[in-house]
Structures are given as structure tokens and as C-alpha cells.
């Protein structure tokens, strides 16, 4: 029985290799994601193949909140590997991490006209801050007396709150550049959602930099699209094409959006990262000026750039096959699995002893 | 890797790689270096595979008929001339669901005519249906 069991597992096990090795046993059988049985074939229905794979590989699942996903431990460990690699690239290019609020006062959004146009239709809004028990129905209701004076927007992106903050950080050229990144969650109220690819809430990083010159800001924008390209190609194993977005597809509030695009196995494109040259738009909207070396005042130049948990969707769709998940070794949480094939405890003990040596 | 009683006797181990599904039996001697090299090979192999797929699914087209055919029936990246206007881009999107994914950074200059309007264009852009 054991022998048969293990031979089957030998075929269905998902493995990858050397830094993180797992020895397969009864206890971890469930945490080592093996090839998914009865998976829809890509040729039959690519979209269904993807949806099933994400769930069968135990990466993520839909939640009680429509459009929001639960990232399960195995899926999250891929994200952690991605974060570690990207974060190191940011640090190596002189950036630091910081954290800004989840909520943005509604009035901030109206300060940059094209920005609010772009995001208005998908904003979640906080209007109250208290619940109470309704005496008539004996149910919990929103307390009408606890209405906020000014509504708060759950951040769909943080340019506005960050540039409102930078106003206090920047007086002279000595305060520049500011090279800050934040790892955070954001909310965009999407109507049609899919695990990792498009969810109402997602995890991402957003870099927000401030510069004294137009030239320096453009160089930063280009540097970061190169960082994303490096990550996509050398870590994810996904080839990408760098380019500018057309005006229609540009980030709301940017003068130029650089993007990397990857091709998925069904022939559809997936945007894998963007880097925006924001010009002086946000500095003007939030009145962020600096005094240069000659004592002359000017508005500060800005960039922003981001990648999200969408990259996990790209990773799955780019490499996986009809047997299930295929991950690049550099981002695989488990790279090698050792499967002992045995009859009886005696053999298992000997094999495990050997497996531990190899490990 | 799979290891059974016979492997213990022979000091061997069976390796199965996930990307190609190939299996082989190797000696346990120097397994560390072998696995290290194998992982590098898998990393580069899946990249090459994806690159080959993209190359095979990137098409240059010069007419709107051809464009619609590929977008509808094949998918992939379609390199086509575009007149640079938002109107044309919008029309193409409405009619085919394909959008301009990027105006490639290092695209060579090439004189041509917009596949939709026939107006002059000096470089190709990448169209595709997108996630």
C-alpha cells in the first residue's frame, strides 16, 4: 500500500530544488502542492484552467467579500520571495521604505483633476466611524450621528496623501531627492475580478520620488522600469517588452507612463509593471516648492512606480502547464522534494536518514 | 527526487524535473552541485520557452483585415502602424477589443501607414487583447 501510494506521489508531486528542500512524508503531504489532478486543459478553456490551478495549487481563494481574495500560505510565500528580491533591488538603487495612511481625505483627490477622473469610479469611501444597536430591530446599524465631516477614500494609490506630506519635507534643494517606497494594500472597486489578476483589494509596492530637475525625474522613471524588467526576466523568467503607454492608457496624472508587457500562453498581454513620470503635476496640486542653489523657487518633479500581486498571476500563466503549477526556482518556496519509496518502517527509517544527509 | 531501497544499495537517486517532466537516475555523489546546476538550467529553460512562445506569437501586419484576423483568431502581440491619435486607438479598441499595449522604447523608425486611418506613421506599436 505504502509503495503504491508513494509511486503515485512520485508522479504527481510538484517539485523544484536546492536552497529549500522538503522531505516528503505523511505530515507534510498537504502542504507540498503537487500536480493538480483533473485540471482543465489549457487548450480547452484557458481561463478555467487558470482559475482551477490557482485553487488546486492552494495559492488563493475567493473570500466572503466579493472581489477580494484570500492569499493562502503557499501563495503568500511566493509573494514574500518576490518582495524580498524587489525590495533588495530598491535598496540597491538608493530607496528606503516608509508607510503612509490607508485613508485619504476626499478633498485631496480633487486637487489633481485628471487623477480624480481616473480613479473616481472605483473608490471605496468611508463615511462613518461607529456602529450602534438599533433598539427597534435589535440589529447593528451604522450610527447616523457618527458621520465624518469629510469622507475618507480608501487609497487606490497614494500620490495625493504622499505629496501632501512631501510639502512639509521639502524646502530646499538639500531636501532632494526623496527616494521612498511603500509596501501596502490598495483598493480599487473593480466590477469583474479574478484571483491575483484583478481584485478589489490587492497588495503592491508604490515608489514615490521627488527631484529637483526634470531630467533627474525622467532618469529615475527609466531606472525603475529597468529594475522591473530585470526582475520579470531574471527572477520570474518572464520576457517583457518595455515601452510608453499611449495617452488613453496612461496613468491618471502622469505626463508619461513606461510599462513592461508580457505575453501569456493564451495570446493575451499582461501589464507587469509601470513607472510614471509625473512632471510637476502633483507638486503644483499640493504646492510643493523648493529653493534651488541660486535661491530661485520652483515646483518639485515627481515619479511613481509600482508592481502588485498581479505578478503572481503572470507567473502562473506564463509557465504552468496542464499538470499544474510550474514556478521558476528563484521564486519557488519549495525547490526540491525528496520522496522516499519504501516498504515498511524499517526501510523508511533508512531512507529518511539518507534523505536528511542529502538535505 | 525519489529514493527507494535499490537507490540506497546503489548510492543513486531519481531526479524528475518539473519543467520538462524528464527523469533520470544519478549518483548521490556530488548531488549538491548537480541540483544547483539543474535549478539554474530550469530557470533559464522556462525563460527561453516563454521567449520562444512570444517570438512565435508576435506578428507584423500592414492591413486592418489581417489585424482583425490575428486579434480574433490567434492572439499574440501585433506590431502595426498607428497614426498616433486617441480616436483611432479608441475605434480599434471598440471594434476588436485590442488596445495599444506599448509604444516600444527601442522601436526602429519605419515609415508606414496607419492600419485604420491610412495616415502616415513612423513606427509600429504593439497591439493586443489584455488582462
Short mmCIF file of C-alpha atoms in Angstrom, two decimals:
data_model
loop_
_atom_site.label_atom_id
_atom_site.label_comp_id
_atom_site.label_asym_id
_atom_site.label_seq_id
_atom_site.Cartn_x
_atom_site.Cartn_y
_atom_site.Cartn_z
CA UNK A 1 0.00 0.00 0.00
CA UNK A 2 2.69 2.44 1.02
CA UNK A 3 4.72 1.53 -2.01
CA UNK A 4 1.82 2.16 -4.37
CA UNK A 5 0.98 5.39 -2.58
CA UNK A 6 4.48 6.67 -2.98
CA UNK A 7 4.81 5.71 -6.60
CA UNK A 8 1.67 7.66 -7.37
CA UNK A 9 3.01 10.62 -5.47
CA UNK A 10 6.23 10.37 -7.37
CA UNK A 11 4.25 11.20 -10.46
CA UNK A 12 2.03 13.86 -9.07
CA UNK A 13 4.42 15.66 -6.83
CA UNK A 14 5.34 19.21 -7.55
CA UNK A 15 8.99 19.84 -7.03
CA UNK A 16 11.53 22.42 -7.69
CA UNK A 17 15.24 22.38 -5.74
CA UNK A 18 18.47 23.22 -3.50
CA UNK A 19 18.02 26.04 -1.02
CA UNK A 20 14.67 24.84 0.24
CA UNK A 21 14.37 21.08 0.27
CA UNK A 22 11.45 19.20 1.75
CA UNK A 23 11.39 15.51 2.57
CA UNK A 24 8.00 14.19 1.72
CA UNK A 25 6.07 12.43 4.50
CA UNK A 26 2.54 11.89 5.67
CA UNK A 27 2.56 15.05 7.75
CA UNK A 28 3.54 17.48 5.05
CA UNK A 29 1.68 15.78 2.21
CA UNK A 30 -0.89 18.53 2.34
CA UNK A 31 1.50 21.46 2.39
CA UNK A 32 3.58 20.36 -0.56
CA UNK A 33 1.48 21.36 -3.55
CA UNK A 34 1.57 18.53 -6.01
CA UNK A 35 0.41 18.49 -9.57
CA UNK A 36 -3.28 19.08 -9.76
CA UNK A 37 -5.45 16.16 -10.74
CA UNK A 38 -8.33 16.63 -13.17
CA UNK A 39 -7.17 20.06 -14.19
CA UNK A 40 -8.93 21.55 -17.21
CA UNK A 41 -6.57 21.61 -20.21
CA UNK A 42 -5.27 24.95 -21.42
CA UNK A 43 -6.47 24.23 -24.93
CA UNK A 44 -10.00 23.51 -23.75
CA UNK A 45 -10.53 26.58 -21.63
CA UNK A 46 -7.53 28.68 -20.64
CA UNK A 47 -9.47 30.86 -18.28
CA UNK A 48 -10.94 27.93 -16.41
CA UNK A 49 -7.53 26.22 -16.35
CA UNK A 50 -6.13 29.29 -14.60
CA UNK A 51 -8.96 29.58 -12.07
CA UNK A 52 -8.75 25.90 -11.17
CA UNK A 53 -4.98 25.91 -10.95
CA UNK A 54 -4.87 28.80 -8.50
CA UNK A 55 -7.26 26.98 -6.20
CA UNK A 56 -5.85 23.46 -6.64
CA UNK A 57 -2.29 24.62 -6.11
CA UNK A 58 -3.52 26.17 -2.88
CA UNK A 59 -2.36 29.68 -3.77
CA UNK A 60 -5.51 31.70 -3.17
CA UNK A 61 -9.27 31.53 -2.95
CA UNK A 62 -12.24 33.83 -3.19
CA UNK A 63 -13.47 35.29 0.06
CA UNK A 64 -16.76 36.24 1.64
CA UNK A 65 -16.14 39.76 0.35
CA UNK A 66 -16.93 39.95 -3.35
CA UNK A 67 -13.86 40.71 -5.42
CA UNK A 68 -11.45 40.25 -2.52
CA UNK A 69 -9.19 37.23 -2.31
CA UNK A 70 -7.62 35.24 0.47
CA UNK A 71 -3.97 34.65 -0.31
CA UNK A 72 -3.18 31.27 1.21
CA UNK A 73 0.15 30.45 2.87
CA UNK A 74 1.73 28.90 -0.22
CA UNK A 75 0.65 31.77 -2.46
CA UNK A 76 1.81 34.26 0.14
CA UNK A 77 5.23 32.63 0.38
CA UNK A 78 5.69 33.28 -3.36
CA UNK A 79 4.78 36.92 -2.73
CA UNK A 80 7.33 37.07 0.11
CA UNK A 81 10.03 35.77 -2.22
CA UNK A 82 9.08 38.36 -4.80
CA UNK A 83 9.04 41.11 -2.19
CA UNK A 84 12.47 40.16 -0.89
CA UNK A 85 14.05 40.27 -4.35
CA UNK A 86 12.34 43.50 -5.42
CA UNK A 87 12.97 45.19 -2.09
CA UNK A 88 16.67 44.44 -2.37
CA UNK A 89 16.72 45.96 -5.85
CA UNK A 90 15.06 49.10 -4.47
CA UNK A 91 17.58 49.36 -1.63
CA UNK A 92 20.45 48.80 -4.06
CA UNK A 93 19.23 51.77 -6.09
CA UNK A 94 19.12 54.05 -3.04
CA UNK A 95 15.47 53.80 -1.97
CA UNK A 96 14.05 53.49 1.55
CA UNK A 97 10.72 52.17 2.76
CA UNK A 98 8.14 54.24 4.64
CA UNK A 99 4.44 53.99 5.35
CA UNK A 100 1.57 56.39 4.71
CA UNK A 101 -2.11 56.22 5.80
CA UNK A 102 -4.70 53.89 4.31
CA UNK A 103 -7.24 56.74 4.23
CA UNK A 104 -7.08 59.84 2.10
CA UNK A 105 -9.32 62.89 2.70
CA UNK A 106 -11.71 63.26 -0.21
CA UNK A 107 -10.63 66.85 -0.86
CA UNK A 108 -7.07 65.69 -1.69
CA UNK A 109 -8.36 63.88 -4.74
CA UNK A 110 -9.94 66.91 -6.31
CA UNK A 111 -6.60 68.74 -6.29
CA UNK A 112 -5.23 66.97 -9.35
CA UNK A 113 -8.00 67.00 -11.95
CA UNK A 114 -7.00 64.15 -14.26
CA UNK A 115 -6.05 61.99 -11.27
CA UNK A 116 -9.53 62.17 -9.74
CA UNK A 117 -11.09 61.50 -13.16
CA UNK A 118 -9.10 58.30 -13.48
CA UNK A 119 -9.90 56.84 -10.08
CA UNK A 120 -13.31 58.30 -9.11
CA UNK A 121 -15.32 55.37 -10.46
CA UNK A 122 -13.60 52.78 -8.33
CA UNK A 123 -13.16 54.41 -4.95
CA UNK A 124 -14.32 52.90 -1.66
CA UNK A 125 -15.46 55.69 0.67
CA UNK A 126 -15.58 55.78 4.46
CA UNK A 127 -18.49 57.92 5.66
CA UNK A 128 -18.99 56.88 9.30
CA UNK A 129 -16.88 55.79 12.24
CA UNK A 130 -19.26 54.00 14.58
CA UNK A 131 -21.87 51.26 14.76
CA UNK A 132 -24.70 51.01 17.25
CA UNK A 133 -27.51 48.70 18.25
CA UNK A 134 -30.82 49.72 16.77
CA UNK A 135 -33.35 49.43 19.60
CA UNK A 136 -36.33 48.83 17.30
CA UNK A 137 -34.87 45.95 15.31
CA UNK A 138 -32.17 44.87 17.75
CA UNK A 139 -29.67 44.83 14.92
CA UNK A 140 -26.31 46.50 14.47
CA UNK A 141 -26.59 49.60 12.30
CA UNK A 142 -24.32 52.44 11.25
CA UNK A 143 -24.72 55.23 13.80
CA UNK A 144 -26.11 58.19 11.85
CA UNK A 145 -24.67 60.52 14.48
CA UNK A 146 -21.17 59.29 13.68
CA UNK A 147 -20.94 60.77 10.20
CA UNK A 148 -17.49 62.02 9.24
CA UNK A 149 -17.21 65.70 8.47
CA UNK A 150 -15.09 64.89 5.47
CA UNK A 151 -15.34 61.48 3.83
CA UNK A 152 -12.19 59.38 3.60
CA UNK A 153 -11.18 57.47 0.49
CA UNK A 154 -9.55 54.08 0.93
CA UNK A 155 -6.36 54.60 -1.08
CA UNK A 156 -6.48 53.37 -4.67
CA UNK A 157 -2.90 54.75 -4.96
CA UNK A 158 -1.11 57.22 -2.69
CA UNK A 159 0.21 60.14 -4.77
CA UNK A 160 -2.14 62.63 -3.11
CA UNK A 161 -1.51 61.77 0.55
CA UNK A 162 2.22 61.44 -0.11
CA UNK A 163 2.58 64.75 -1.96
CA UNK A 164 0.57 66.45 0.75
CA UNK A 165 3.19 65.04 3.16
CA UNK A 166 6.18 65.94 0.97
CA UNK A 167 5.08 69.57 1.17
CA UNK A 168 6.34 69.53 4.75
CA UNK A 169 9.50 67.59 3.96
CA UNK A 170 10.81 69.77 1.15
CA UNK A 171 12.06 73.33 1.42
CA UNK A 172 15.37 73.45 -0.41
CA UNK A 173 17.43 71.50 -2.93
CA UNK A 174 19.20 69.93 0.07
CA UNK A 175 16.00 68.02 0.87
CA UNK A 176 16.05 66.39 -2.56
CA UNK A 177 15.87 63.81 -3.91
CA UNK A 178 13.37 61.88 -1.80
CA UNK A 179 13.50 58.21 -2.78
CA UNK A 180 10.72 56.44 -0.87
CA UNK A 181 8.81 53.23 -1.41
CA UNK A 182 5.87 51.80 0.49
CA UNK A 183 4.63 48.21 0.67
CA UNK A 184 0.88 48.38 1.14
CA UNK A 185 -2.59 47.26 0.21
CA UNK A 186 -4.82 49.39 -2.03
CA UNK A 187 -8.48 49.19 -3.02
CA UNK A 188 -9.95 49.71 -6.47
CA UNK A 189 -13.61 48.74 -6.69
CA UNK A 190 -13.42 46.50 -9.75
CA UNK A 191 -16.63 45.02 -11.09
CA UNK A 192 -15.11 41.98 -12.73
CA UNK A 193 -12.43 40.34 -10.66
CA UNK A 194 -10.13 37.31 -10.93
CA UNK A 195 -7.75 35.85 -8.38
CA UNK A 196 -4.41 37.72 -8.46
CA UNK A 197 -5.09 39.31 -11.88
CA UNK A 198 -7.72 41.78 -10.82
CA UNK A 199 -9.01 42.04 -7.28
CA UNK A 200 -10.75 44.87 -5.45
CA UNK A 201 -8.06 44.87 -2.79
CA UNK A 202 -4.52 43.94 -3.72
CA UNK A 203 -1.02 44.11 -2.29
CA UNK A 204 1.65 46.11 -4.01
CA UNK A 205 4.56 48.45 -3.61
CA UNK A 206 4.39 52.05 -4.71
CA UNK A 207 7.51 54.15 -5.05
CA UNK A 208 7.16 57.93 -4.85
CA UNK A 209 10.18 60.06 -5.57
CA UNK A 210 10.79 63.82 -5.60
CA UNK A 211 13.51 65.53 -7.65
CA UNK A 212 15.00 68.95 -8.34
CA UNK A 213 15.09 68.59 -12.10
CA UNK A 214 13.01 67.22 -14.90
CA UNK A 215 15.99 65.27 -16.19
CA UNK A 216 16.63 63.55 -12.86
CA UNK A 217 12.97 62.54 -12.56
CA UNK A 218 12.95 61.06 -16.05
CA UNK A 219 16.15 59.13 -15.26
CA UNK A 220 14.50 57.76 -12.12
CA UNK A 221 11.39 56.72 -14.08
CA UNK A 222 13.58 54.89 -16.57
CA UNK A 223 15.77 53.33 -13.89
CA UNK A 224 12.71 51.82 -12.20
CA UNK A 225 11.24 50.36 -15.38
CA UNK A 226 14.65 48.76 -15.87
CA UNK A 227 14.51 47.35 -12.33
CA UNK A 228 11.10 45.82 -13.10
CA UNK A 229 12.39 44.43 -16.37
CA UNK A 230 15.34 42.84 -14.58
CA UNK A 231 13.00 41.29 -12.01
CA UNK A 232 10.49 40.00 -14.58
CA UNK A 233 13.12 38.44 -16.81
CA UNK A 234 15.77 37.22 -14.38
CA UNK A 235 13.63 36.22 -11.41
CA UNK A 236 10.21 35.45 -12.85
CA UNK A 237 11.62 34.09 -16.10
CA UNK A 238 9.07 36.16 -17.99
CA UNK A 239 10.31 38.09 -21.04
CA UNK A 240 8.83 41.58 -21.31
CA UNK A 241 8.73 44.46 -23.75
CA UNK A 242 9.40 47.97 -22.47
CA UNK A 243 7.55 50.90 -23.86
CA UNK A 244 5.46 54.00 -23.35
CA UNK A 245 1.74 53.87 -22.81
CA UNK A 246 -0.46 55.76 -25.23
CA UNK A 247 -2.39 58.73 -23.83
CA UNK A 248 -5.51 56.57 -23.38
CA UNK A 249 -3.68 54.02 -21.26
CA UNK A 250 -1.50 56.44 -19.32
CA UNK A 251 -1.70 56.70 -15.51
CA UNK A 252 -4.15 59.38 -14.43
CA UNK A 253 -1.97 62.40 -13.62
CA UNK A 254 1.22 61.27 -15.42
CA UNK A 255 2.97 63.00 -18.31
CA UNK A 256 4.47 59.70 -19.42
CA UNK A 257 3.86 56.12 -18.34
CA UNK A 258 6.53 53.50 -19.00
CA UNK A 259 5.31 49.91 -18.85
CA UNK A 260 6.50 46.36 -19.31
CA UNK A 261 4.19 43.96 -21.12
CA UNK A 262 4.35 40.18 -21.09
CA UNK A 263 2.56 37.71 -23.33
CA UNK A 264 0.55 34.94 -21.68
CA UNK A 265 0.05 31.45 -23.13
CA UNK A 266 -3.42 32.27 -24.44
CA UNK A 267 -2.07 35.14 -26.54
CA UNK A 268 -3.27 37.89 -24.23
CA UNK A 269 -0.97 40.59 -22.92
CA UNK A 270 -0.41 41.30 -19.26
CA UNK A 271 0.98 44.57 -17.93
CA UNK A 272 3.64 43.53 -15.45
CA UNK A 273 4.78 46.88 -14.05
CA UNK A 274 4.54 50.61 -14.61
CA UNK A 275 6.73 53.61 -13.88
CA UNK A 276 5.30 57.11 -14.23
CA UNK A 277 6.94 60.44 -14.93
CA UNK A 278 4.53 62.80 -13.17
CA UNK A 279 6.19 66.06 -14.13
CA UNK A 280 5.26 68.84 -11.69
CA UNK A 281 1.55 67.94 -11.64
CA UNK A 282 1.37 66.75 -8.05
CA UNK A 283 3.82 69.39 -6.79
CA UNK A 284 1.55 72.05 -8.28
CA UNK A 285 -1.60 70.42 -6.90
CA UNK A 286 -0.12 70.29 -3.39
CA UNK A 287 2.06 73.39 -3.64
CA UNK A 288 5.37 71.63 -3.13
CA UNK A 289 8.19 74.06 -3.97
CA UNK A 290 11.90 74.06 -3.30
CA UNK A 291 14.60 76.73 -3.39
CA UNK A 292 17.46 75.85 -5.72
CA UNK A 293 21.17 76.66 -5.30
CA UNK A 294 20.65 80.11 -6.79
CA UNK A 295 17.83 80.93 -4.40
CA UNK A 296 15.19 80.53 -7.09
CA UNK A 297 11.92 78.75 -6.28
CA UNK A 298 10.44 76.01 -8.45
CA UNK A 299 7.97 73.15 -8.19
CA UNK A 300 9.37 69.69 -7.43
CA UNK A 301 9.49 66.94 -10.09
CA UNK A 302 7.88 63.58 -9.35
CA UNK A 303 7.81 59.92 -10.29
CA UNK A 304 5.80 56.96 -9.06
CA UNK A 305 6.10 53.27 -9.88
CA UNK A 306 4.52 50.02 -8.80
CA UNK A 307 4.09 46.29 -9.14
CA UNK A 308 1.45 44.18 -7.40
CA UNK A 309 0.28 40.68 -6.52
CA UNK A 310 -0.88 40.60 -10.13
CA UNK A 311 2.67 39.43 -10.85
CA UNK A 312 1.75 36.11 -9.22
CA UNK A 313 -0.97 35.76 -11.85
CA UNK A 314 1.59 36.48 -14.56
CA UNK A 315 3.97 33.95 -13.08
CA UNK A 316 1.32 31.23 -13.07
CA UNK A 317 0.03 31.96 -16.56
CA UNK A 318 3.45 32.26 -18.16
CA UNK A 319 4.93 28.92 -17.09
CA UNK A 320 2.36 26.48 -15.75
CA UNK A 321 1.11 23.54 -17.80
CA UNK A 322 -1.73 21.03 -17.97
CA UNK A 323 -0.24 19.19 -15.00
CA UNK A 324 -0.38 22.24 -12.78
CA UNK A 325 1.90 24.85 -11.33
CA UNK A 326 5.42 25.44 -12.68
CA UNK A 327 7.48 28.03 -10.81
CA UNK A 328 10.91 29.45 -11.58
CA UNK A 329 13.36 28.03 -9.00
CA UNK A 330 14.37 31.53 -7.87
CA UNK A 331 10.84 32.26 -6.65
CA UNK A 332 9.69 28.77 -5.69
CA UNK A 333 9.09 28.46 -1.94
CA UNK A 334 9.97 24.78 -2.18
CA UNK A 335 12.58 23.87 -4.76
CA UNK A 336 13.23 20.18 -4.17
CA UNK A 337 11.11 17.44 -2.69
CA UNK A 338 12.64 14.12 -1.70
CA UNK A 339 10.15 11.25 -1.85
CA UNK A 340 11.08 8.07 -0.01
CA UNK A 341 9.78 4.93 -1.70
CA UNK A 342 9.58 2.13 0.82
CA UNK A 343 8.00 -0.98 2.23
CA UNK A 344 7.73 -0.95 5.99
CA UNK A 345 9.02 1.34 8.70
CA UNK A 346 12.49 -0.16 8.62
CA UNK A 347 13.13 0.91 5.03
CA UNK A 348 11.54 4.29 5.62
CA UNK A 349 13.87 4.99 8.54
CA UNK A 350 16.93 4.16 6.44
CA UNK A 351 15.71 6.30 3.56
CA UNK A 352 14.87 9.22 5.79
CA UNK A 353 18.29 9.04 7.36
CA UNK A 354 19.86 9.28 3.92
CA UNK A 355 17.42 11.98 2.78
CA UNK A 356 18.37 14.07 5.78
CA UNK A 357 22.03 13.80 4.85
CA UNK A 358 21.27 14.95 1.32
CA UNK A 359 19.13 17.76 2.63
CA UNK B 1 13.81 13.40 -6.17
CA UNK B 2 12.73 9.87 -5.37
CA UNK B 3 14.75 7.37 -3.41
CA UNK B 4 13.98 3.71 -2.80
CA UNK B 5 15.77 0.70 -1.26
CA UNK B 6 17.59 0.00 -4.52
CA UNK B 7 18.91 3.57 -4.56
CA UNK B 8 20.30 3.01 -1.09
CA UNK B 9 22.18 -0.03 -2.33
CA UNK B 10 23.48 1.71 -5.45
CA UNK B 11 24.00 5.12 -3.91
CA UNK B 12 21.71 6.63 -6.53
CA UNK B 13 18.64 8.85 -6.61
CA UNK B 14 15.99 9.54 -9.22
CA UNK B 15 15.57 13.12 -10.36
CA UNK B 16 12.40 14.34 -12.06
CA UNK B 17 12.36 17.93 -13.30
CA UNK B 18 9.08 19.76 -13.30
CA UNK B 19 9.56 21.90 -16.40
CA UNK B 20 10.34 19.15 -18.91
CA UNK B 21 8.98 16.21 -16.88
CA UNK B 22 12.21 14.33 -17.71
CA UNK B 23 13.52 11.75 -15.27
CA UNK B 24 16.95 10.33 -14.72
CA UNK B 25 18.82 8.32 -12.15
CA UNK B 26 22.02 9.86 -10.92
CA UNK B 27 24.66 9.11 -8.33
CA UNK B 28 24.29 10.65 -4.89
CA UNK B 29 27.90 11.73 -5.11
CA UNK B 30 28.05 15.43 -5.91
CA UNK B 31 24.26 15.72 -5.80
CA UNK B 32 24.57 19.23 -4.42
CA UNK B 33 26.37 20.59 -7.45
CA UNK B 34 24.11 18.66 -9.77
CA UNK B 35 20.96 20.15 -8.24
CA UNK B 36 22.46 23.61 -8.21
CA UNK B 37 23.18 23.42 -11.92
CA UNK B 38 19.82 21.83 -12.63
CA UNK B 39 17.96 24.66 -10.92
CA UNK B 40 19.86 27.23 -12.95
CA UNK B 41 19.02 25.26 -16.05
CA UNK B 42 15.31 25.15 -15.18
CA UNK B 43 15.32 28.89 -14.51
CA UNK B 44 16.85 29.61 -17.89
CA UNK B 45 14.83 26.98 -19.72
CA UNK B 46 11.45 28.34 -18.68
CA UNK B 47 12.56 31.84 -19.68
CA UNK B 48 13.71 30.60 -23.09
CA UNK B 49 10.45 28.71 -23.54
CA UNK B 50 8.40 31.81 -22.78
CA UNK B 51 10.62 33.90 -25.07
CA UNK B 52 10.23 31.45 -27.93
CA UNK B 53 6.47 31.47 -27.41
CA UNK B 54 6.41 35.26 -27.59
CA UNK B 55 8.52 35.33 -30.73
CA UNK B 56 6.25 32.78 -32.40
CA UNK B 57 3.24 34.84 -31.40
CA UNK B 58 4.39 38.28 -32.48
CA UNK B 59 3.06 39.34 -35.86
CA UNK B 60 3.74 42.27 -38.14
CA UNK B 61 0.64 43.34 -40.02
CA UNK B 62 0.01 46.09 -42.58
CA UNK B 63 -3.71 45.86 -43.22
CA UNK B 64 -6.71 46.16 -40.91
CA UNK B 65 -8.21 42.92 -42.28
CA UNK B 66 -5.10 41.00 -41.33
CA UNK B 67 -5.05 42.77 -37.98
CA UNK B 68 -8.63 41.78 -37.15
CA UNK B 69 -7.99 38.22 -38.23
CA UNK B 70 -4.99 37.77 -35.95
CA UNK B 71 -6.53 39.53 -32.96
CA UNK B 72 -9.69 37.48 -33.31
CA UNK B 73 -8.28 34.07 -34.20
CA UNK B 74 -4.69 33.83 -33.00
CA UNK B 75 -3.97 36.39 -30.32
CA UNK B 76 -0.44 37.48 -29.53
CA UNK B 77 1.43 40.74 -29.96
CA UNK B 78 0.54 42.54 -33.18
CA UNK B 79 3.02 45.11 -34.49
CA UNK B 80 1.19 47.66 -36.58
CA UNK B 81 1.38 51.27 -37.70
CA UNK B 82 -0.85 53.71 -35.85
CA UNK B 83 -1.49 57.36 -36.64
CA UNK B 84 -0.87 58.46 -33.05
CA UNK B 85 -4.41 59.67 -32.33
CA UNK B 86 -6.58 58.66 -29.40
CA UNK B 87 -9.60 58.48 -31.74
CA UNK B 88 -8.07 55.76 -33.89
CA UNK B 89 -6.95 53.81 -30.83
CA UNK B 90 -10.47 54.05 -29.39
CA UNK B 91 -12.09 52.89 -32.64
CA UNK B 92 -9.77 49.90 -32.92
CA UNK B 93 -10.49 49.03 -29.29
CA UNK B 94 -14.25 49.18 -29.84
CA UNK B 95 -14.10 47.09 -33.00
CA UNK B 96 -11.55 44.46 -31.96
CA UNK B 97 -11.06 44.74 -28.16
CA UNK B 98 -7.32 45.13 -28.82
CA UNK B 99 -5.52 48.04 -27.20
CA UNK B 100 -2.09 49.55 -27.63
CA UNK B 101 -0.04 47.74 -25.01
CA UNK B 102 3.11 49.79 -25.52
CA UNK B 103 4.89 52.06 -27.90
CA UNK B 104 8.19 50.16 -27.71
CA UNK B 105 11.08 52.17 -26.28
CA UNK B 106 13.64 50.98 -28.75
CA UNK B 107 11.46 50.59 -31.81
CA UNK B 108 13.27 51.43 -35.04
CA UNK B 109 11.89 54.27 -37.13
CA UNK B 110 9.92 52.88 -40.02
CA UNK B 111 7.72 54.80 -42.42
CA UNK B 112 4.27 53.31 -42.92
CA UNK B 113 0.55 53.94 -42.95
CA UNK B 114 -1.85 53.58 -40.04
CA UNK B 115 -3.75 50.31 -40.45
CA UNK B 116 -7.01 52.06 -39.55
CA UNK B 117 -6.89 55.58 -40.97
CA UNK B 118 -4.18 55.22 -43.62
CA UNK B 119 -2.47 58.32 -42.27
CA UNK B 120 1.33 58.34 -42.15
CA UNK B 121 3.12 56.75 -39.19
CA UNK B 122 6.81 56.48 -38.42
CA UNK B 123 6.88 53.46 -36.12
CA UNK B 124 4.99 50.34 -35.21
CA UNK B 125 3.27 49.94 -31.86
CA UNK B 126 2.21 46.76 -30.06
CA UNK B 127 -1.47 45.90 -30.02
CA UNK B 128 -3.04 43.00 -28.11
CA UNK B 129 -6.04 42.00 -26.11
CA UNK B 130 -5.03 42.34 -22.50
CA UNK B 131 -5.73 41.18 -18.98
#
